């Protein structure tokens, strides 16, 4: 068990009000549209999950944002696409962290260093309070890779919902 009181307090008090402040409902609608527009350009799947604060049980076990992003990737079945090319952007508001998890079909092509670069660029925007812009910047960067490696085909099917998931 790994206990951190400061982290618990951040997670306890980062709720839906914090989400509404940084990503109001109209911003979430625009992000849904950004994802839908992205997926018209390639044959992959892109998901966005925003978590205000983790449950106490996860915090007690010292779950890191990276570990949590892998859980969310699995729970949302982003790994379950026909071409193994799903990508998750996971934003932890309480931890002030963003992670990208990509399925093996795209991850081995793009690589961890590039995903990390995209995350750091988003975090620059987040530090300025520009969450929607940061996420759109990340979506655009990921879209470029997906377009290049999984070009859109006429028979592509939208396998996963486009709307951000709020955890």
mmCIF file of N, CA, C and O in Angstrom, residues 7-97:
data_model
loop_
_atom_site.group_PDB
_atom_site.id
_atom_site.type_symbol
_atom_site.label_atom_id
_atom_site.label_comp_id
_atom_site.label_asym_id
_atom_site.label_seq_id
_atom_site.Cartn_x
_atom_site.Cartn_y
_atom_site.Cartn_z
ATOM 1 N N UNK A 7 -1.749 13.794 -2.433
ATOM 2 C CA UNK A 7 -2.360 13.270 -3.659
ATOM 3 C C UNK A 7 -3.816 12.912 -3.409
ATOM 4 O O UNK A 7 -4.678 13.207 -4.233
ATOM 5 N N UNK A 8 -4.108 12.289 -2.288
ATOM 6 C CA UNK A 8 -5.489 11.928 -1.976
ATOM 7 C C UNK A 8 -6.370 13.174 -1.922
ATOM 8 O O UNK A 8 -7.475 13.186 -2.465
ATOM 9 N N UNK A 9 -5.878 14.232 -1.277
ATOM 10 C CA UNK A 9 -6.656 15.470 -1.182
ATOM 11 C C UNK A 9 -6.932 16.055 -2.566
ATOM 12 O O UNK A 9 -8.048 16.507 -2.845
ATOM 13 N N UNK A 10 -5.926 16.040 -3.438
ATOM 14 C CA UNK A 10 -6.139 16.522 -4.815
ATOM 15 C C UNK A 10 -7.223 15.724 -5.508
ATOM 16 O O UNK A 10 -8.101 16.279 -6.166
ATOM 17 N N UNK A 11 -7.176 14.406 -5.357
ATOM 18 C CA UNK A 11 -8.163 13.551 -6.015
ATOM 19 C C UNK A 11 -9.541 13.710 -5.377
ATOM 20 O O UNK A 11 -10.553 13.678 -6.077
ATOM 21 N N UNK A 12 -9.563 13.867 -4.084
ATOM 22 C CA UNK A 12 -10.836 14.018 -3.375
ATOM 23 C C UNK A 12 -11.558 15.307 -3.771
ATOM 24 O O UNK A 12 -12.778 15.338 -3.875
ATOM 25 N N UNK A 13 -10.791 16.372 -3.996
ATOM 26 C CA UNK A 13 -11.410 17.668 -4.239
ATOM 27 C C UNK A 13 -11.358 18.132 -5.692
ATOM 28 O O UNK A 13 -11.705 19.270 -5.991
ATOM 29 N N UNK A 14 -10.927 17.261 -6.582
ATOM 30 C CA UNK A 14 -10.980 17.562 -8.013
ATOM 31 C C UNK A 14 -12.169 16.801 -8.569
ATOM 32 O O UNK A 14 -12.073 15.627 -8.895
ATOM 33 N N UNK A 15 -13.280 17.475 -8.641
ATOM 34 C CA UNK A 15 -14.513 16.822 -9.065
ATOM 35 C C UNK A 15 -15.071 17.412 -10.342
ATOM 36 O O UNK A 15 -14.367 18.052 -11.128
ATOM 37 N N UNK A 16 -16.348 17.207 -10.519
ATOM 38 C CA UNK A 16 -17.040 17.648 -11.737
ATOM 39 C C UNK A 16 -16.995 19.164 -11.894
ATOM 40 O O UNK A 16 -17.019 19.676 -13.004
ATOM 41 N N UNK A 17 -16.909 19.900 -10.778
ATOM 42 C CA UNK A 17 -16.815 21.357 -10.884
ATOM 43 C C UNK A 17 -15.493 21.755 -11.538
ATOM 44 O O UNK A 17 -15.444 22.682 -12.346
ATOM 45 N N UNK A 18 -14.432 21.060 -11.190
ATOM 46 C CA UNK A 18 -13.136 21.334 -11.816
ATOM 47 C C UNK A 18 -13.195 21.013 -13.303
ATOM 48 O O UNK A 18 -12.657 21.756 -14.131
ATOM 49 N N UNK A 19 -13.864 19.916 -13.633
ATOM 50 C CA UNK A 19 -14.011 19.540 -15.038
ATOM 51 C C UNK A 19 -14.773 20.619 -15.796
ATOM 52 O O UNK A 19 -14.354 21.041 -16.873
ATOM 53 N N UNK A 20 -15.887 21.078 -15.226
ATOM 54 C CA UNK A 20 -16.703 22.099 -15.887
ATOM 55 C C UNK A 20 -15.922 23.392 -16.081
ATOM 56 O O UNK A 20 -16.160 24.138 -17.037
ATOM 57 N N UNK A 21 -14.986 23.647 -15.199
ATOM 58 C CA UNK A 21 -14.171 24.858 -15.307
ATOM 59 C C UNK A 21 -13.170 24.763 -16.454
ATOM 60 O O UNK A 21 -12.977 25.713 -17.203
ATOM 61 N N UNK A 22 -12.516 23.608 -16.599
ATOM 62 C CA UNK A 22 -11.476 23.473 -17.631
ATOM 63 C C UNK A 22 -12.014 22.941 -18.955
ATOM 64 O O UNK A 22 -11.450 23.233 -20.009
ATOM 65 N N UNK A 23 -13.084 22.147 -18.896
ATOM 66 C CA UNK A 23 -13.695 21.605 -20.113
ATOM 67 C C UNK A 23 -15.218 21.649 -19.977
ATOM 68 O O UNK A 23 -15.861 20.633 -19.668
ATOM 69 N N UNK A 24 -15.814 22.815 -20.187
ATOM 70 C CA UNK A 24 -17.279 22.903 -20.097
ATOM 71 C C UNK A 24 -17.944 22.042 -21.170
ATOM 72 O O UNK A 24 -17.281 21.573 -22.105
ATOM 73 N N UNK A 25 -19.236 21.851 -21.049
ATOM 74 C CA UNK A 25 -19.953 20.933 -21.941
ATOM 75 C C UNK A 25 -19.792 21.306 -23.413
ATOM 76 O O UNK A 25 -19.676 20.426 -24.265
ATOM 77 N N UNK A 26 -19.757 22.602 -23.739
ATOM 78 C CA UNK A 26 -19.576 22.969 -25.146
ATOM 79 C C UNK A 26 -18.182 22.594 -25.647
ATOM 80 O O UNK A 26 -18.012 22.211 -26.811
ATOM 81 N N UNK A 27 -17.183 22.657 -24.788
ATOM 82 C CA UNK A 27 -15.835 22.220 -25.170
ATOM 83 C C UNK A 27 -15.812 20.713 -25.409
ATOM 84 O O UNK A 27 -15.181 20.239 -26.361
ATOM 85 N N UNK A 28 -16.513 19.962 -24.561
ATOM 86 C CA UNK A 28 -16.583 18.507 -24.750
ATOM 87 C C UNK A 28 -17.284 18.171 -26.068
ATOM 88 O O UNK A 28 -16.880 17.232 -26.768
ATOM 89 N N UNK A 29 -18.290 18.943 -26.432
ATOM 90 C CA UNK A 29 -18.960 18.724 -27.720
ATOM 91 C C UNK A 29 -18.019 19.011 -28.885
ATOM 92 O O UNK A 29 -17.986 18.262 -29.869
ATOM 93 N N UNK A 30 -17.245 20.070 -28.761
ATOM 94 C CA UNK A 30 -16.272 20.387 -29.830
ATOM 95 C C UNK A 30 -15.182 19.315 -29.916
ATOM 96 O O UNK A 30 -14.730 18.967 -31.016
ATOM 97 N N UNK A 31 -14.765 18.778 -28.773
ATOM 98 C CA UNK A 31 -13.771 17.702 -28.785
ATOM 99 C C UNK A 31 -14.349 16.444 -29.425
ATOM 100 O O UNK A 31 -13.643 15.737 -30.158
ATOM 101 N N UNK A 32 -15.626 16.162 -29.178
ATOM 102 C CA UNK A 32 -16.294 15.035 -29.841
ATOM 103 C C UNK A 32 -16.220 15.218 -31.354
ATOM 104 O O UNK A 32 -15.891 14.279 -32.092
ATOM 105 N N UNK A 33 -16.500 16.433 -31.804
ATOM 106 C CA UNK A 33 -16.459 16.720 -33.237
ATOM 107 C C UNK A 33 -15.035 16.607 -33.775
ATOM 108 O O UNK A 33 -14.820 16.101 -34.879
ATOM 109 N N UNK A 34 -14.060 17.046 -33.007
ATOM 110 C CA UNK A 34 -12.656 16.927 -33.436
ATOM 111 C C UNK A 34 -12.264 15.466 -33.640
ATOM 112 O O UNK A 34 -11.563 15.127 -34.597
ATOM 113 N N UNK A 35 -12.711 14.616 -32.725
ATOM 114 C CA UNK A 35 -12.412 13.189 -32.848
ATOM 115 C C UNK A 35 -13.125 12.607 -34.066
ATOM 116 O O UNK A 35 -12.536 11.852 -34.850
ATOM 117 N N UNK A 36 -14.399 12.972 -34.253
ATOM 118 C CA UNK A 36 -15.149 12.478 -35.416
ATOM 119 C C UNK A 36 -14.479 12.935 -36.712
ATOM 120 O O UNK A 36 -14.337 12.140 -37.658
ATOM 121 N N UNK A 37 -14.062 14.202 -36.765
ATOM 122 C CA UNK A 37 -13.373 14.714 -37.960
ATOM 123 C C UNK A 37 -12.050 13.988 -38.178
ATOM 124 O O UNK A 37 -11.689 13.672 -39.316
ATOM 125 N N UNK A 38 -11.336 13.720 -37.089
ATOM 126 C CA UNK A 38 -10.080 12.994 -37.190
ATOM 127 C C UNK A 38 -10.295 11.623 -37.818
ATOM 128 O O UNK A 38 -9.561 11.218 -38.719
ATOM 129 N N UNK A 39 -11.315 10.935 -37.332
ATOM 130 C CA UNK A 39 -11.535 9.558 -37.790
ATOM 131 C C UNK A 39 -12.030 9.477 -39.230
ATOM 132 O O UNK A 39 -12.018 8.399 -39.819
ATOM 133 N N UNK A 40 -12.424 10.597 -39.823
ATOM 134 C CA UNK A 40 -12.778 10.621 -41.246
ATOM 135 C C UNK A 40 -11.519 10.610 -42.115
ATOM 136 O O UNK A 40 -11.593 10.388 -43.316
ATOM 137 N N UNK A 41 -10.357 10.859 -41.486
ATOM 138 C CA UNK A 41 -9.101 10.966 -42.228
ATOM 139 C C UNK A 41 -8.245 9.697 -42.161
ATOM 140 O O UNK A 41 -7.217 9.619 -42.815
ATOM 141 N N UNK A 42 -8.640 8.741 -41.338
ATOM 142 C CA UNK A 42 -7.829 7.528 -41.171
ATOM 143 C C UNK A 42 -8.722 6.357 -40.779
ATOM 144 O O UNK A 42 -9.908 6.523 -40.515
ATOM 145 N N UNK A 43 -8.131 5.187 -40.740
ATOM 146 C CA UNK A 43 -8.876 3.979 -40.408
ATOM 147 C C UNK A 43 -8.658 3.502 -38.984
ATOM 148 O O UNK A 43 -8.915 2.347 -38.675
ATOM 149 N N UNK A 44 -8.192 4.366 -38.110
ATOM 150 C CA UNK A 44 -7.930 3.989 -36.713
ATOM 151 C C UNK A 44 -9.038 4.529 -35.812
ATOM 152 O O UNK A 44 -9.972 5.170 -36.275
ATOM 153 N N UNK A 45 -8.911 4.256 -34.522
ATOM 154 C CA UNK A 45 -9.880 4.722 -33.530
ATOM 155 C C UNK A 45 -9.162 5.557 -32.485
ATOM 156 O O UNK A 45 -8.090 5.182 -32.004
ATOM 157 N N UNK A 46 -9.762 6.678 -32.146
ATOM 158 C CA UNK A 46 -9.198 7.602 -31.170
ATOM 159 C C UNK A 46 -10.223 7.817 -30.064
ATOM 160 O O UNK A 46 -11.383 8.094 -30.344
ATOM 161 N N UNK A 47 -9.794 7.655 -28.809
ATOM 162 C CA UNK A 47 -10.664 7.890 -27.652
ATOM 163 C C UNK A 47 -10.010 8.905 -26.739
ATOM 164 O O UNK A 47 -8.787 8.970 -26.640
ATOM 165 N N UNK A 48 -10.857 9.652 -26.039
ATOM 166 C CA UNK A 48 -10.410 10.604 -25.036
ATOM 167 C C UNK A 48 -11.124 10.282 -23.738
ATOM 168 O O UNK A 48 -12.351 10.170 -23.721
ATOM 169 N N UNK A 49 -10.366 10.093 -22.675
ATOM 170 C CA UNK A 49 -10.934 9.857 -21.341
ATOM 171 C C UNK A 49 -10.369 10.910 -20.400
ATOM 172 O O UNK A 49 -9.156 11.137 -20.360
ATOM 173 N N UNK A 50 -11.264 11.551 -19.650
ATOM 174 C CA UNK A 50 -10.873 12.568 -18.680
ATOM 175 C C UNK A 50 -11.321 12.084 -17.314
ATOM 176 O O UNK A 50 -12.507 11.784 -17.112
ATOM 177 N N UNK A 51 -10.379 11.992 -16.392
ATOM 178 C CA UNK A 51 -10.700 11.553 -15.037
ATOM 179 C C UNK A 51 -10.441 12.706 -14.080
ATOM 180 O O UNK A 51 -9.342 13.252 -14.040
ATOM 181 N N UNK A 52 -11.492 13.070 -13.332
ATOM 182 C CA UNK A 52 -11.346 14.155 -12.355
ATOM 183 C C UNK A 52 -10.440 13.687 -11.226
ATOM 184 O O UNK A 52 -9.385 14.262 -10.998
ATOM 185 N N UNK A 53 -10.850 12.662 -10.508
ATOM 186 C CA UNK A 53 -10.071 12.105 -9.412
ATOM 187 C C UNK A 53 -10.300 10.615 -9.307
ATOM 188 O O UNK A 53 -11.406 10.135 -9.527
ATOM 189 N N UNK A 54 -9.266 9.882 -8.981
ATOM 190 C CA UNK A 54 -9.366 8.422 -8.845
ATOM 191 C C UNK A 54 -10.032 8.045 -7.528
ATOM 192 O O UNK A 54 -9.996 8.805 -6.561
ATOM 193 N N UNK A 55 -10.592 6.847 -7.514
ATOM 194 C CA UNK A 55 -11.173 6.293 -6.289
ATOM 195 C C UNK A 55 -10.091 6.045 -5.247
ATOM 196 O O UNK A 55 -8.926 5.789 -5.583
ATOM 197 N N UNK A 56 -10.507 6.088 -4.012
ATOM 198 C CA UNK A 56 -9.590 5.885 -2.890
ATOM 199 C C UNK A 56 -8.851 4.554 -3.006
ATOM 200 O O UNK A 56 -7.655 4.480 -2.738
ATOM 201 N N UNK A 57 -9.534 3.504 -3.424
ATOM 202 C CA UNK A 57 -8.880 2.189 -3.512
ATOM 203 C C UNK A 57 -7.702 2.213 -4.480
ATOM 204 O O UNK A 57 -6.665 1.598 -4.225
ATOM 205 N N UNK A 58 -7.825 2.938 -5.570
ATOM 206 C CA UNK A 58 -6.714 3.045 -6.524
ATOM 207 C C UNK A 58 -5.562 3.833 -5.917
ATOM 208 O O UNK A 58 -4.391 3.478 -6.081
ATOM 209 N N UNK A 59 -5.909 4.895 -5.206
ATOM 210 C CA UNK A 59 -4.869 5.717 -4.579
ATOM 211 C C UNK A 59 -4.135 4.950 -3.485
ATOM 212 O O UNK A 59 -2.922 5.074 -3.346
ATOM 213 N N UNK A 60 -4.877 4.151 -2.712
ATOM 214 C CA UNK A 60 -4.257 3.361 -1.643
ATOM 215 C C UNK A 60 -3.249 2.364 -2.196
ATOM 216 O O UNK A 60 -2.276 2.027 -1.536
ATOM 217 N N UNK A 61 -3.508 1.903 -3.410
ATOM 218 C CA UNK A 61 -2.587 0.961 -4.049
ATOM 219 C C UNK A 61 -1.509 1.674 -4.871
ATOM 220 O O UNK A 61 -0.733 1.031 -5.567
ATOM 221 N N UNK A 62 -1.476 3.001 -4.788
ATOM 222 C CA UNK A 62 -0.420 3.758 -5.447
ATOM 223 C C UNK A 62 -0.473 3.729 -6.964
ATOM 224 O O UNK A 62 0.557 3.862 -7.626
ATOM 225 N N UNK A 63 -1.674 3.566 -7.519
ATOM 226 C CA UNK A 63 -1.808 3.513 -8.973
ATOM 227 C C UNK A 63 -1.368 4.844 -9.575
ATOM 228 O O UNK A 63 -1.841 5.906 -9.176
ATOM 229 N N UNK A 64 -0.452 4.778 -10.507
ATOM 230 C CA UNK A 64 0.065 5.974 -11.182
ATOM 231 C C UNK A 64 -0.866 6.334 -12.343
ATOM 232 O O UNK A 64 -1.658 5.497 -12.802
ATOM 233 N N UNK A 65 -0.753 7.561 -12.842
ATOM 234 C CA UNK A 65 -1.551 7.912 -14.019
ATOM 235 C C UNK A 65 -1.274 6.972 -15.203
ATOM 236 O O UNK A 65 -2.194 6.624 -15.945
ATOM 237 N N UNK A 66 -0.036 6.551 -15.377
ATOM 238 C CA UNK A 66 0.267 5.630 -16.484
ATOM 239 C C UNK A 66 -0.450 4.295 -16.288
ATOM 240 O O UNK A 66 -1.053 3.763 -17.224
ATOM 241 N N UNK A 67 -0.374 3.760 -15.073
ATOM 242 C CA UNK A 67 -1.068 2.492 -14.795
ATOM 243 C C UNK A 67 -2.575 2.648 -14.977
ATOM 244 O O UNK A 67 -3.228 1.769 -15.535
ATOM 245 N N UNK A 68 -3.109 3.776 -14.531
ATOM 246 C CA UNK A 68 -4.546 4.012 -14.674
ATOM 247 C C UNK A 68 -4.922 4.139 -16.147
ATOM 248 O O UNK A 68 -5.961 3.634 -16.572
ATOM 249 N N UNK A 69 -4.082 4.792 -16.940
ATOM 250 C CA UNK A 69 -4.384 4.921 -18.366
ATOM 251 C C UNK A 69 -4.446 3.550 -19.044
ATOM 252 O O UNK A 69 -5.275 3.325 -19.918
ATOM 253 N N UNK A 70 -3.599 2.636 -18.614
ATOM 254 C CA UNK A 70 -3.630 1.281 -19.165
ATOM 255 C C UNK A 70 -4.916 0.562 -18.770
ATOM 256 O O UNK A 70 -5.502 -0.174 -19.578
ATOM 257 N N UNK A 71 -5.373 0.768 -17.529
ATOM 258 C CA UNK A 71 -6.651 0.192 -17.094
ATOM 259 C C UNK A 71 -7.809 0.749 -17.922
ATOM 260 O O UNK A 71 -8.678 -0.003 -18.369
ATOM 261 N N UNK A 72 -7.807 2.059 -18.120
ATOM 262 C CA UNK A 72 -8.879 2.707 -18.881
ATOM 263 C C UNK A 72 -8.839 2.239 -20.333
ATOM 264 O O UNK A 72 -9.883 1.962 -20.935
ATOM 265 N N UNK A 73 -7.656 2.128 -20.909
ATOM 266 C CA UNK A 73 -7.484 1.614 -22.268
ATOM 267 C C UNK A 73 -8.169 0.248 -22.390
ATOM 268 O O UNK A 73 -8.887 -0.014 -23.346
ATOM 269 N N UNK A 74 -7.944 -0.597 -21.402
ATOM 270 C CA UNK A 74 -8.548 -1.925 -21.395
ATOM 271 C C UNK A 74 -10.057 -1.851 -21.170
ATOM 272 O O UNK A 74 -10.838 -2.465 -21.900
ATOM 273 N N UNK A 75 -10.480 -1.100 -20.155
ATOM 274 C CA UNK A 75 -11.900 -1.010 -19.822
ATOM 275 C C UNK A 75 -12.742 -0.454 -20.970
ATOM 276 O O UNK A 75 -13.886 -0.881 -21.171
ATOM 277 N N UNK A 76 -12.195 0.505 -21.698
ATOM 278 C CA UNK A 76 -12.916 1.096 -22.827
ATOM 279 C C UNK A 76 -12.761 0.276 -24.105
ATOM 280 O O UNK A 76 -13.314 0.638 -25.142
ATOM 281 N N UNK A 77 -11.995 -0.797 -24.019
ATOM 282 C CA UNK A 77 -11.778 -1.721 -25.130
ATOM 283 C C UNK A 77 -11.148 -1.035 -26.352
ATOM 284 O O UNK A 77 -11.433 -1.384 -27.491
ATOM 285 N N UNK A 78 -10.281 -0.080 -26.082
ATOM 286 C CA UNK A 78 -9.590 0.604 -27.172
ATOM 287 C C UNK A 78 -8.669 -0.376 -27.898
ATOM 288 O O UNK A 78 -8.404 -0.238 -29.085
ATOM 289 N N UNK A 79 -8.234 -1.399 -27.201
ATOM 290 C CA UNK A 79 -7.372 -2.437 -27.773
ATOM 291 C C UNK A 79 -8.124 -3.365 -28.725
ATOM 292 O O UNK A 79 -7.529 -4.111 -29.486
ATOM 293 N N UNK A 80 -9.456 -3.304 -28.699
ATOM 294 C CA UNK A 80 -10.283 -4.285 -29.404
ATOM 295 C C UNK A 80 -10.740 -3.774 -30.769
ATOM 296 O O UNK A 80 -11.905 -3.877 -31.122
ATOM 297 N N UNK A 81 -9.823 -3.200 -31.539
ATOM 298 C CA UNK A 81 -10.171 -2.749 -32.885
ATOM 299 C C UNK A 81 -9.649 -3.767 -33.888
ATOM 300 O O UNK A 81 -8.679 -4.469 -33.628
ATOM 301 N N UNK A 82 -10.272 -3.805 -35.028
ATOM 302 C CA UNK A 82 -9.930 -4.803 -36.037
ATOM 303 C C UNK A 82 -8.459 -4.758 -36.439
ATOM 304 O O UNK A 82 -7.816 -5.789 -36.592
ATOM 305 N N UNK A 83 -7.904 -3.567 -36.596
ATOM 306 C CA UNK A 83 -6.517 -3.436 -37.046
ATOM 307 C C UNK A 83 -5.542 -3.175 -35.894
ATOM 308 O O UNK A 83 -4.382 -2.835 -36.147
ATOM 309 N N UNK A 84 -5.988 -3.329 -34.653
ATOM 310 C CA UNK A 84 -5.128 -3.066 -33.483
ATOM 311 C C UNK A 84 -4.488 -1.682 -33.569
ATOM 312 O O UNK A 84 -3.286 -1.516 -33.340
ATOM 313 N N UNK A 85 -5.329 -0.689 -33.876
ATOM 314 C CA UNK A 85 -4.807 0.663 -34.067
ATOM 315 C C UNK A 85 -5.584 1.713 -33.265
ATOM 316 O O UNK A 85 -5.683 2.857 -33.673
ATOM 317 N N UNK A 86 -6.102 1.320 -32.119
ATOM 318 C CA UNK A 86 -6.778 2.275 -31.253
ATOM 319 C C UNK A 86 -5.775 3.084 -30.448
ATOM 320 O O UNK A 86 -4.714 2.590 -30.065
ATOM 321 N N UNK A 87 -6.122 4.354 -30.189
ATOM 322 C CA UNK A 87 -5.274 5.250 -29.403
ATOM 323 C C UNK A 87 -6.142 5.938 -28.358
ATOM 324 O O UNK A 87 -7.215 6.452 -28.675
ATOM 325 N N UNK A 88 -5.662 5.943 -27.122
ATOM 326 C CA UNK A 88 -6.357 6.609 -26.016
ATOM 327 C C UNK A 88 -5.535 7.796 -25.541
ATOM 328 O O UNK A 88 -4.329 7.675 -25.297
ATOM 329 N N UNK A 89 -6.209 8.941 -25.398
ATOM 330 C CA UNK A 89 -5.636 10.079 -24.682
ATOM 331 C C UNK A 89 -6.318 10.067 -23.317
ATOM 332 O O UNK A 89 -7.549 10.145 -23.227
ATOM 333 N N UNK A 90 -5.524 9.924 -22.266
ATOM 334 C CA UNK A 90 -6.042 9.882 -20.891
ATOM 335 C C UNK A 90 -5.550 11.124 -20.158
ATOM 336 O O UNK A 90 -4.344 11.356 -20.057
ATOM 337 N N UNK A 91 -6.498 11.916 -19.662
ATOM 338 C CA UNK A 91 -6.166 13.127 -18.916
ATOM 339 C C UNK A 91 -6.617 12.955 -17.472
ATOM 340 O O UNK A 91 -7.799 12.743 -17.209
ATOM 341 N N UNK A 92 -5.670 13.021 -16.554
ATOM 342 C CA UNK A 92 -5.958 12.979 -15.117
ATOM 343 C C UNK A 92 -5.888 14.402 -14.593
ATOM 344 O O UNK A 92 -4.795 14.969 -14.476
ATOM 345 N N UNK A 93 -7.047 14.985 -14.298
ATOM 346 C CA UNK A 93 -7.067 16.366 -13.809
ATOM 347 C C UNK A 93 -6.390 16.491 -12.457
ATOM 348 O O UNK A 93 -5.614 17.417 -12.225
ATOM 349 N N UNK A 94 -6.668 15.564 -11.542
ATOM 350 C CA UNK A 94 -6.098 15.657 -10.194
ATOM 351 C C UNK A 94 -4.586 15.508 -10.203
ATOM 352 O O UNK A 94 -3.887 16.186 -9.459
ATOM 353 N N UNK A 95 -4.072 14.626 -11.041
ATOM 354 C CA UNK A 95 -2.624 14.416 -11.110
ATOM 355 C C UNK A 95 -1.944 15.375 -12.078
ATOM 356 O O UNK A 95 -0.718 15.380 -12.181
ATOM 357 N N UNK A 96 -2.761 16.140 -12.797
ATOM 358 C CA UNK A 96 -2.218 17.081 -13.790
ATOM 359 C C UNK A 96 -1.291 16.353 -14.758
ATOM 360 O O UNK A 96 -0.145 16.758 -14.992
ATOM 361 N N UNK A 97 -1.804 15.269 -15.314
ATOM 362 C CA UNK A 97 -0.993 14.418 -16.172
ATOM 363 C C UNK A 97 -1.815 13.975 -17.374
ATOM 364 O O UNK A 97 -3.030 13.795 -17.276
#
